[in-house]
Structure formats: structure tokens, C-alpha cells
XYZ file of C-alpha atoms in Angstrom:
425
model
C 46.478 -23.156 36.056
C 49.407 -22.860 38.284
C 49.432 -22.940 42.218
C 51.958 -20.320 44.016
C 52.586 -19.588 47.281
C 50.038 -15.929 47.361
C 46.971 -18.284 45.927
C 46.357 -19.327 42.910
C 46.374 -17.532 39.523
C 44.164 -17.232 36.514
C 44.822 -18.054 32.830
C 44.338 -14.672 30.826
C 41.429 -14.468 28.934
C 41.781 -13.416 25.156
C 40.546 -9.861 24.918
C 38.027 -9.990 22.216
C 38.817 -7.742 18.994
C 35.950 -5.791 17.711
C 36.022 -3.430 14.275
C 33.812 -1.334 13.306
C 33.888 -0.332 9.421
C 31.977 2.607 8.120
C 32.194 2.020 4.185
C 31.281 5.851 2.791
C 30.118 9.108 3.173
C 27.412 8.786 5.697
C 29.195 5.313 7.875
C 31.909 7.749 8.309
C 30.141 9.988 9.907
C 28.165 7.333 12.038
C 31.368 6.089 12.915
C 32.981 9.017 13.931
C 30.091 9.556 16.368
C 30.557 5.717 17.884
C 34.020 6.435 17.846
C 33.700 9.287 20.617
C 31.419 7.364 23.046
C 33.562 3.937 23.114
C 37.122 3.100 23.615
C 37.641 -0.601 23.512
C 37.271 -1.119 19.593
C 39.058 -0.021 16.579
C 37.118 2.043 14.234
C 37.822 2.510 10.004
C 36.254 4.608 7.687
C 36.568 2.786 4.425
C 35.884 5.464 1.398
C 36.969 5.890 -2.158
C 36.828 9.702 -2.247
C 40.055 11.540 -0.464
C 37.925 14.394 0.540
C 35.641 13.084 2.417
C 38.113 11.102 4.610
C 39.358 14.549 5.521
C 36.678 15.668 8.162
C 37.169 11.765 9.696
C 37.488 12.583 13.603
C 40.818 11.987 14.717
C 39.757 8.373 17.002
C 38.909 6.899 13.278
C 41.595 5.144 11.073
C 40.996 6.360 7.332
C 41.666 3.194 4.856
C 40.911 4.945 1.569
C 40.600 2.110 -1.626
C 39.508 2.407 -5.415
C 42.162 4.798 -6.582
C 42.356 3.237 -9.750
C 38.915 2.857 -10.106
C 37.775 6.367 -9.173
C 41.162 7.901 -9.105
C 40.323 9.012 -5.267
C 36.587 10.485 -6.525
C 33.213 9.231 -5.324
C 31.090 6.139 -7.293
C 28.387 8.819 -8.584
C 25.605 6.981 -7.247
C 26.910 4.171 -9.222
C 26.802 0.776 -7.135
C 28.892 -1.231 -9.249
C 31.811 1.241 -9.352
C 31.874 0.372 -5.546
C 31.435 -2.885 -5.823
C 34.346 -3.205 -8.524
C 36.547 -0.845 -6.362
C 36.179 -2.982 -3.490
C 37.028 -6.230 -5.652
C 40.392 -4.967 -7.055
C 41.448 -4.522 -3.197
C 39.890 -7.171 -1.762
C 43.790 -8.343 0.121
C 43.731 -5.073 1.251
C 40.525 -5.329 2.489
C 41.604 -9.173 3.958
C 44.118 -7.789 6.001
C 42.031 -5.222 7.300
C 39.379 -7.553 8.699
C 42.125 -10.383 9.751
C 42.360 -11.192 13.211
C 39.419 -9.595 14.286
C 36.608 -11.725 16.301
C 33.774 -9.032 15.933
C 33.636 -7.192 12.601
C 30.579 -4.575 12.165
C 29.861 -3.142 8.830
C 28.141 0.007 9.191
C 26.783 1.601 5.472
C 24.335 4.605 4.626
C 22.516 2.193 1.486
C 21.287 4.319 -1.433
C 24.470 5.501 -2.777
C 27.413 3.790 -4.543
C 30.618 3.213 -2.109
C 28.327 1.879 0.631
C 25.592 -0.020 -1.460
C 28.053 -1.319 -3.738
C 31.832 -2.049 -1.375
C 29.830 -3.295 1.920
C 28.657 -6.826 -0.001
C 32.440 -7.328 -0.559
C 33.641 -6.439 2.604
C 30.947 -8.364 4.504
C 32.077 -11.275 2.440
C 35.534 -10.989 2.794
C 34.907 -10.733 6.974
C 33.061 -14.002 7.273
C 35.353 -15.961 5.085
C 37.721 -14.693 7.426
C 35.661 -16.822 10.772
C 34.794 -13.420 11.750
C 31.573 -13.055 13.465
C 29.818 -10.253 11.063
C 27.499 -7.770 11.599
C 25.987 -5.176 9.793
C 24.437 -1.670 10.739
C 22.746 -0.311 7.549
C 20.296 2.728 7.201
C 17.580 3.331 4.566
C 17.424 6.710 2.224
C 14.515 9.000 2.899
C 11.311 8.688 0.997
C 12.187 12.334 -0.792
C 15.865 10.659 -2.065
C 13.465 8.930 -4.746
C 13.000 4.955 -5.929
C 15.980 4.871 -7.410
C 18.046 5.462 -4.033
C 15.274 2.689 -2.547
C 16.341 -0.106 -4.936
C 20.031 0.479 -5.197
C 19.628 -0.239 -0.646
C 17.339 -3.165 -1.589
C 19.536 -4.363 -3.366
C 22.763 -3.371 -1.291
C 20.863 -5.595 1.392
C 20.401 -8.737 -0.623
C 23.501 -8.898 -1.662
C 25.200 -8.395 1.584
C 22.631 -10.633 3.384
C 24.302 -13.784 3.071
C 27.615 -12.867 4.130
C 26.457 -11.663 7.613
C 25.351 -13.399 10.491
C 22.999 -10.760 11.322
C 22.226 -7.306 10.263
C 20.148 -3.702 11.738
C 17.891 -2.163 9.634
C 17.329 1.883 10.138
C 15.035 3.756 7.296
C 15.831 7.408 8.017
C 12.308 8.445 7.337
C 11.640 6.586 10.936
C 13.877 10.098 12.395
C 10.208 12.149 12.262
C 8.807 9.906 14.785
C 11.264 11.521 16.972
C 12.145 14.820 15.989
C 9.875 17.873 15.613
C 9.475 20.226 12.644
C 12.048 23.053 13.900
C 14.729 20.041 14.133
C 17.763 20.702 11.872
C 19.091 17.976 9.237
C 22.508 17.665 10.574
C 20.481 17.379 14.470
C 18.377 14.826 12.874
C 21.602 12.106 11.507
C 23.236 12.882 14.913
C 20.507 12.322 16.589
C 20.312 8.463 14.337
C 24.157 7.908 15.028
C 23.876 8.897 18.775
C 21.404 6.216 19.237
C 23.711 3.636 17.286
C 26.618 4.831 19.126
C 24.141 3.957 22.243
C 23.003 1.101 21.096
C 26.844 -0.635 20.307
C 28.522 0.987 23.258
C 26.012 -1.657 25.210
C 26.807 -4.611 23.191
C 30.531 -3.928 23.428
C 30.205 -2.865 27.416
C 28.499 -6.383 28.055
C 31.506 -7.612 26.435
C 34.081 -6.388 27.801
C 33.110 -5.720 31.373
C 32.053 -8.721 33.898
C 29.054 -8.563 35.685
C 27.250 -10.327 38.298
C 25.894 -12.726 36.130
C 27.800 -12.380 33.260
C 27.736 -12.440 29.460
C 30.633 -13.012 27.321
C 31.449 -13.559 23.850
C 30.839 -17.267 23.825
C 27.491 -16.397 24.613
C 27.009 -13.656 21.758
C 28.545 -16.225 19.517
C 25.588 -18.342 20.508
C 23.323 -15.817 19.771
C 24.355 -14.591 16.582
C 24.641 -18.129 14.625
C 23.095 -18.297 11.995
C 22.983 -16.274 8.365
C 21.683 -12.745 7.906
C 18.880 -12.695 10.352
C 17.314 -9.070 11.486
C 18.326 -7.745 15.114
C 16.416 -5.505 17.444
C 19.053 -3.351 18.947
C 18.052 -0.923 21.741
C 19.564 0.636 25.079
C 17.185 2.607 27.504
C 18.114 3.834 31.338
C 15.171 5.221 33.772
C 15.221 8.150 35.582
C 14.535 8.690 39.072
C 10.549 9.301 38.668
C 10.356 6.727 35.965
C 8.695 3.769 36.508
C 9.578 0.386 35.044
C 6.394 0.088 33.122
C 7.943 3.449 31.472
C 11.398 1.720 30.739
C 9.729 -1.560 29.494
C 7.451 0.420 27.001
C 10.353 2.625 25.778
C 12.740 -1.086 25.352
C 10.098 -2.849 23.519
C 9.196 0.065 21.437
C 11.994 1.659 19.905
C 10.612 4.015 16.890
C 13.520 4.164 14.999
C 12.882 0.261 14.033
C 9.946 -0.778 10.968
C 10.104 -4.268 12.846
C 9.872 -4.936 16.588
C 10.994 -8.034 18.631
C 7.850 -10.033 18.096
C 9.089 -13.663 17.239
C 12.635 -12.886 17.808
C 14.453 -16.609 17.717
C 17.167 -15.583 20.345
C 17.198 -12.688 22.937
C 20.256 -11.007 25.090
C 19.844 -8.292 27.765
C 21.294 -6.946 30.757
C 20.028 -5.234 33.551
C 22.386 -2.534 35.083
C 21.452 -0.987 38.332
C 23.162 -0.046 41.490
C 24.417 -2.698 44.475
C 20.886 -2.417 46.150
C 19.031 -3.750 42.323
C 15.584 -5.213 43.591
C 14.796 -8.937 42.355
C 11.294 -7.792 41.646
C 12.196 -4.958 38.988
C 14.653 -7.881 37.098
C 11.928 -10.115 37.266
C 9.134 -7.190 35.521
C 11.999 -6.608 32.636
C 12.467 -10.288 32.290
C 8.967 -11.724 31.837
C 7.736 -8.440 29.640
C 10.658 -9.591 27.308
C 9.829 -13.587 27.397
C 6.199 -13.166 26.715
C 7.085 -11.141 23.087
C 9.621 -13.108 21.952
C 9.630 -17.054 20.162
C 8.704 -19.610 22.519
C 11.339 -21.761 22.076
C 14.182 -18.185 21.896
C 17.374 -18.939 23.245
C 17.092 -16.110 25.919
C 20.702 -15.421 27.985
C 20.394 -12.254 30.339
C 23.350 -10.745 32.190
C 22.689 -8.729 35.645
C 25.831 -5.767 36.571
C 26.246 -2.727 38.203
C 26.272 0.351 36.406
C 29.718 2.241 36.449
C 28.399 5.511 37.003
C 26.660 5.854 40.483
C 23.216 7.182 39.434
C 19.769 6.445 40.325
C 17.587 4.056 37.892
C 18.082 1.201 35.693
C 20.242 0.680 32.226
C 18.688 -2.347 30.567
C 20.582 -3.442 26.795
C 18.072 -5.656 24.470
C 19.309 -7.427 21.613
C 16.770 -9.520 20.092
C 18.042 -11.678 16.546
C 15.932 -12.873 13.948
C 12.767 -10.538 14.117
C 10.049 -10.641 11.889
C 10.579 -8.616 8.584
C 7.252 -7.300 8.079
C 5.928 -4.830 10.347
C 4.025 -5.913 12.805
C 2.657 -3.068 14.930
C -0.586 -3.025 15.529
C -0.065 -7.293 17.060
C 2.942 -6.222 19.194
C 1.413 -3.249 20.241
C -1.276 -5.049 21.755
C 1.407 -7.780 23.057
C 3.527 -4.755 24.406
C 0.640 -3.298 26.191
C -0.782 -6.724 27.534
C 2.702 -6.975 29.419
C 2.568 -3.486 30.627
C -1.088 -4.361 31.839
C 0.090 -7.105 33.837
C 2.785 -5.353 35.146
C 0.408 -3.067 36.112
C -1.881 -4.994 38.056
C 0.772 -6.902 39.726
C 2.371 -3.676 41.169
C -1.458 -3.169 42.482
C -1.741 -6.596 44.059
C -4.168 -7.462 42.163
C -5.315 -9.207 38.719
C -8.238 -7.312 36.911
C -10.530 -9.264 35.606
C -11.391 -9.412 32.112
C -15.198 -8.794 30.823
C -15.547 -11.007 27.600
C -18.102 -8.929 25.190
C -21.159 -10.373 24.028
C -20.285 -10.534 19.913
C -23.278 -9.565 17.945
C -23.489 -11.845 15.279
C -24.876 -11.412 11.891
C -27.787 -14.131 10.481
C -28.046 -15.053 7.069
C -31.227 -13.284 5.898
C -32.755 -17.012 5.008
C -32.369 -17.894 8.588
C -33.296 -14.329 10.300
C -36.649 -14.142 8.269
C -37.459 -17.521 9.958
C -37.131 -15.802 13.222
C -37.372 -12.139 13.079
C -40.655 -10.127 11.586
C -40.054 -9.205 8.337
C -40.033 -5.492 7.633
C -39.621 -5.446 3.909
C -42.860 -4.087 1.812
C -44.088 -6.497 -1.025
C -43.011 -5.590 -4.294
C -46.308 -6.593 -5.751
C -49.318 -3.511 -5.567
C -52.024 -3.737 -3.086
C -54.432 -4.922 -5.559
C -52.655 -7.745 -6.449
C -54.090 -11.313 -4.508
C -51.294 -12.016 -1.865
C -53.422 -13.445 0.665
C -51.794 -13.762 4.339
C -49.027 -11.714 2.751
C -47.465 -15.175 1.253
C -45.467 -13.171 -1.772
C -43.351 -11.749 1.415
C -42.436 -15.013 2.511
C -38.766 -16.401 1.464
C -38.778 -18.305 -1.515
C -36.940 -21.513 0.469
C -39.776 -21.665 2.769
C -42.380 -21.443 -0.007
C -41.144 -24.331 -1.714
C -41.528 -26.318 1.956
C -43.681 -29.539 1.478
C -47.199 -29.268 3.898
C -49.424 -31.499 4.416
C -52.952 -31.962 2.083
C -54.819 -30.309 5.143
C -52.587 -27.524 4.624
C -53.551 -26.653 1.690
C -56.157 -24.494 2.156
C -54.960 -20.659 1.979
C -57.386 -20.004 4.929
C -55.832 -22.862 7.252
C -52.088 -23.207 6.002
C -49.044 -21.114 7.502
C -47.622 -22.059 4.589
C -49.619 -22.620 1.476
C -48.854 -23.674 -1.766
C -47.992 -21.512 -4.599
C -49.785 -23.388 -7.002
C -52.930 -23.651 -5.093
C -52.399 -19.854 -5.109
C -51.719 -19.335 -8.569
C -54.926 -21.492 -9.536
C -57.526 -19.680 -7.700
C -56.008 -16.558 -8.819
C -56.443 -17.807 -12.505
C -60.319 -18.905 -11.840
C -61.124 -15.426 -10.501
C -59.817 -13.627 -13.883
């Protein structure tokens, strides 16, 4: 740093390079879609079939690969031909990715170019240093098992080369969307909320805040290999409350897995210049109380760059639990919106504990409770003091010689019984 006579000056800082590769059909339409709500990155669409790099949006760079593999055709569904099409350009493919800090892989699994190519170019990224990152969604149910285990097995493969990865199943869309809602509404509807969702992570990058976040500290975040991340951007109206925003921020519907656990969280909290401690403080602890105890948790605070009334809060919460865990962070979600609750009345409820009713072995309830059970034995049949109804373990108690007697013992013998039953026959 140099000293001049106006003040002193600042060293540059690098301006972070982000890509963001849609590999097929489906990622290039995603990525068009990103394309048109951010500016700072560069986005590809990465496809073996000509055609379908035609109706690219303008904002996207086509990098077509394969030819002599699929002589500028499709895969047909046929994973391997992607995969093999991808290997015979893989310097191509290295210069592509090189120089980039950020590279996000974005693939529609199910199909060939994106369940078969993403694998390579995820692996060709982080040999590369790159941080990586992939996007992926899920066929619908309807698309059939084979679709399902060509994207299982997309995502096992690819897996290891990323540092983390998202995880959309389309069939999560009809949470969302109602009957009358058209196919092509119902994918834009999915990339809007990626486009969303990425135009936070790369506006937290890019643009300083009050207390800021960087890409050193996304770096921290993502280390690590192939973990699952929670990706989700929500903004509050003006008769929205922040128990509203928090439920919509923990609960995202278009995720199977939710941010129970997560190992290491990132969020910011946009608002205008007069942004009340108290509503940062709400967001913040609803967020803490989900997530790993011991999460690396880094949270930026910045004004929003549009004037409006409300709150813009960004969550992005790495290595979430795999299996679904709804109805457990359901009840976490709504225990934080309970507190938040009561402390914007002032006031802690308390809690009732309920009485359990517990259930007795019937050995130990007939030695307290009045047994209601008939005797299986006719009426005619000697069961004096009704001792056929007692439990066998407390017929076989020792008594005492006094207590031997039928007439004076609680609890007589059976083969006192037994003999004066044989003497009257």
C-alpha cells in the first residue's frame, strides 16, 4: 500500500470469476433463465446436439462437444455416449473451466448428455483448484425407474469431484403449483427459484456489505467433498411478519432434505439503513438452533439495493442430512417460531408436561387391578374363592402351613385343591 498526497490508496482486490455450466437440454434452459437475472458471471451451455443450442438466449455462450461421437445429435438416453463424448474433449473442456475460481455445474439427471458429461466436467473443474458446485434436478416419478437410476447414478459419480452439490426432484414442483399450472410454467417456475437462489450467493459476493462476506469466507464454507446444500432466498413484504419469513427460509418445498444438522451455515440479512437489531437477532437464533452444534455459522448484514420495505435474507446451509427428515425439523422449525412468538409477546408460555398413561404387564396389573376375565372352567366345576382365575405366577407362591386351608388362605395351594377335589369324586 502506497501513501500519496490525496490519502492513501487501496490494493485492488481480485474480482472473483464465477461460471456457470448447463451440460444439456434442460441446464440450458435453467441457465438461460439465471442468465437474465444476473450479470456478474459467465454462463455456457455445454450440449452435444446443434439444435438444441439454437433456442440458447443470447446472454449464454454455446460450447457444443461430441461431434464425433454423436455427429452433433443427442446421447438417446444413453449415459455413456455422454460420458465418452465428454472424455474425447476433455482439453476443450480444461480450457473452458481454467481460470475460473467458482465453477457451477448445473444438469437435468435422467438423460444422457447431462447424466453422463457432468461427472467429467465436474472432474475436470476441481482438478483445475476450482471451487465446484453442482445444481442437479431429479426426473419426475411418471419419466419411469429407468430415468431414476441413470440420475442416481449421474450423482455418484459426480459426487466426488464436487465440493458440494443441490439436489431438486421435479416431482417436489406440485407442492407449489396447482392443477391448472402449465408444464413449461412449472420448469420456469424451478429455474426462477435457482436463478433466485444463485443471484444471492453471487450478490453476497460481489457486493460489500456492512458486515461483509467474501469469497474467503465461502471457500471456508464449502471445504470439503460432495456434501448436500440447502439453498434458499426469501424477502418479506410489508404485512409480513418475521415469523412468516423464518418459516418460508427454513422450509423451502422444493428441497426432500432441510437444514437440520447442516455442518456449516451462511446468510445475510438485507434490509434498509433503519434494519432493527431485534429482527437480525429472530433470523439468527431460528437458524442456530436447527443447524449442527458445532456449524461453522458466518452471517453477513447489507442494505438492499432496491429501496423497498421488508427484509431479503440468503441461507446457504452445507452438508444437510440426506434422508428426509420432516416430521423432526418440522417440529424444530415450529419450536423456533414458538419462541419467536412468545418473545414478541413478552412473555414465555409455559409448558404443561402430560401425564403418560402407561401400560402394566398383565402379571403385574392382575396383582393390583380386579380381574374382569370369566373362568374358563363351567360353574359346576370346584373353583373355590375363584382360585382357577388367579395368575398362574401367583399360584405357584409359597404360603405358609396355616395357609393351607382353602377356607383361611388368600392363596391356597393347588394341590391341596386338587386332593379334596379327588376325595369328593
Amino acid at each position: 500500500m502506497e501513501d500519496s498526497g490525496k490519502g492513501s490508496s487501496i490494493d485492488k482486490v481480485k474480482k472473483i470469476k464465477i461460471k456457470v455450466i448447463g451440460i444439456g437440454g434442460g441446464a440450458g434452459m435453467i441457465v438461460s433463465e439465471i442468465a437474465s437475472e444476473i450479470k456478474q458471471s459467465c454462463f455456457v451451455a455445454a450440449n452435444t446436439d446443434a439444435q438444441a443450442l439454437k433456442t440458447i438466449s443470447k446472454k449464454v455462450s454455446c460450447f457444443q462437444f461430441g461431434q464425433a461421437i454423436t455427429n452433433g445429435l443427442g446421447t438417446g438416453m444413453n449415459p455413456e455416449k455422454g460420458r465418452e463424448a465428454a472424455q474425447n474433449e476433455k482439453e476443450r473442456i480444461k480450457k473452458l473451466c481454467l481460470g475460473q475460481d467458482i465453477c457451477i455445474i448445473v444438469a437435468c439427471l435422467g438423460g444422457g448428455v447431462g447424466s453422463g458429461a457432468a461427472p467429467v466436467f465436474a472432474k475436470i473443474s476441481k482438478n483445475l483448484g476450482n471451487l465446484t458446485y453442482g445444481i442437479f434436478t431429479l426426473p419426475f416419478k411418471f419419466e419411469g425407474e429407468k430415468k431414476m437410476e441413470i440420475s442416481r447414478d449421474a450423482l455418484s459419480n459426480a459426487k466426488k469431484h464436487l465440493n458440494a452439490m443441490t439436489i431438486i426432484p421435479n416431482e417436489r414442483v406440485f407442492q407449489v403449483i396447482d392443477k391448472e399450472t402449465s408444464l413449461k410454467q412449472s420448469f420456469s417456475f424451478i429455474n426462477k427459484n435457482l436463478a433466485e437462489n444463485l443471484k444471492g450467493l453471487i450478490e453476497i459476493i460481489y457486493n460489500p456489505g456492512l458486515i461483509n462476506i467474501d469469497f474467503a469466507d465461502i471457500q471456508t464454507i464449502f471445504e470439503g467433498q460432495g456434501r448436500l446444500v440447502y439453498l434458499n432466498t426469501v424477502e418479506s413484504s410489508k404485512t409480513q411478519t418475521d415469523k412468516d419469513l423464518i418459516a418460508r427460509l427454513l422450509s423451502s418445498p422444493l428441497y426432500s432434505y432441510k437444514i437440520k444438522g447442516a455442518k456449516g451455515v451462511l446468510f445475510n440479512i438485507a434490509g434498509e439503513k433503519n434494519l432493527y437489531l431485534a429482527d437480525v437477532n429472530q433470523i439468527s437464533k431460528a437458524i442456530s438452533e436447527l443447524v449442527n452444534p458445532e456449524a461453522k455459522i458466518i452471517f453477513g448484514i447489507s442494505q438492499k439495493r432496491k429501496p423497498s420495505k421488508g427484509i431479503k435474507v440468503f441461507l446457504l446451509a452445507i452438508g444437510c442430512l440426506e434422508k428426509s427428515i420432516s416430521k423432526s425439523v418440522s417440529k424444530s422449525v415450529s419450536k423456533s417460531l414458538q419462541d419467536l412468538e412468545n418473545r414478541e409477546d413478552g412473555h414465555q408460555k409455559k409448558k404443561k408436561r402430560k401425564r403418560e398413561k402407561i401400560n402394566f404387564p398383565n402379571l403385574v396389573r392382575f396383582g393390583t387391578i380386579k380381574q374382569k376375565k370369566k373362568t374358563a372352567f363351567p360353574n359346576s366345576f370346584p373353583n373355590p374363592k375363584g382360585i382357577w382365575n388367579t395368575p398362574k405366577g401367583i399360584r405357584k407362591t409359597k404360603v405358609s402351613k396355616s395357609a393351607m386351608d382353602l377356607e383361611d388362605s388368600a392363596f391356597p395351594n393347588p394341590f391341596v385343591v386338587w386332593k379334596r377335589i379327588w376325595k369328593r369324586m
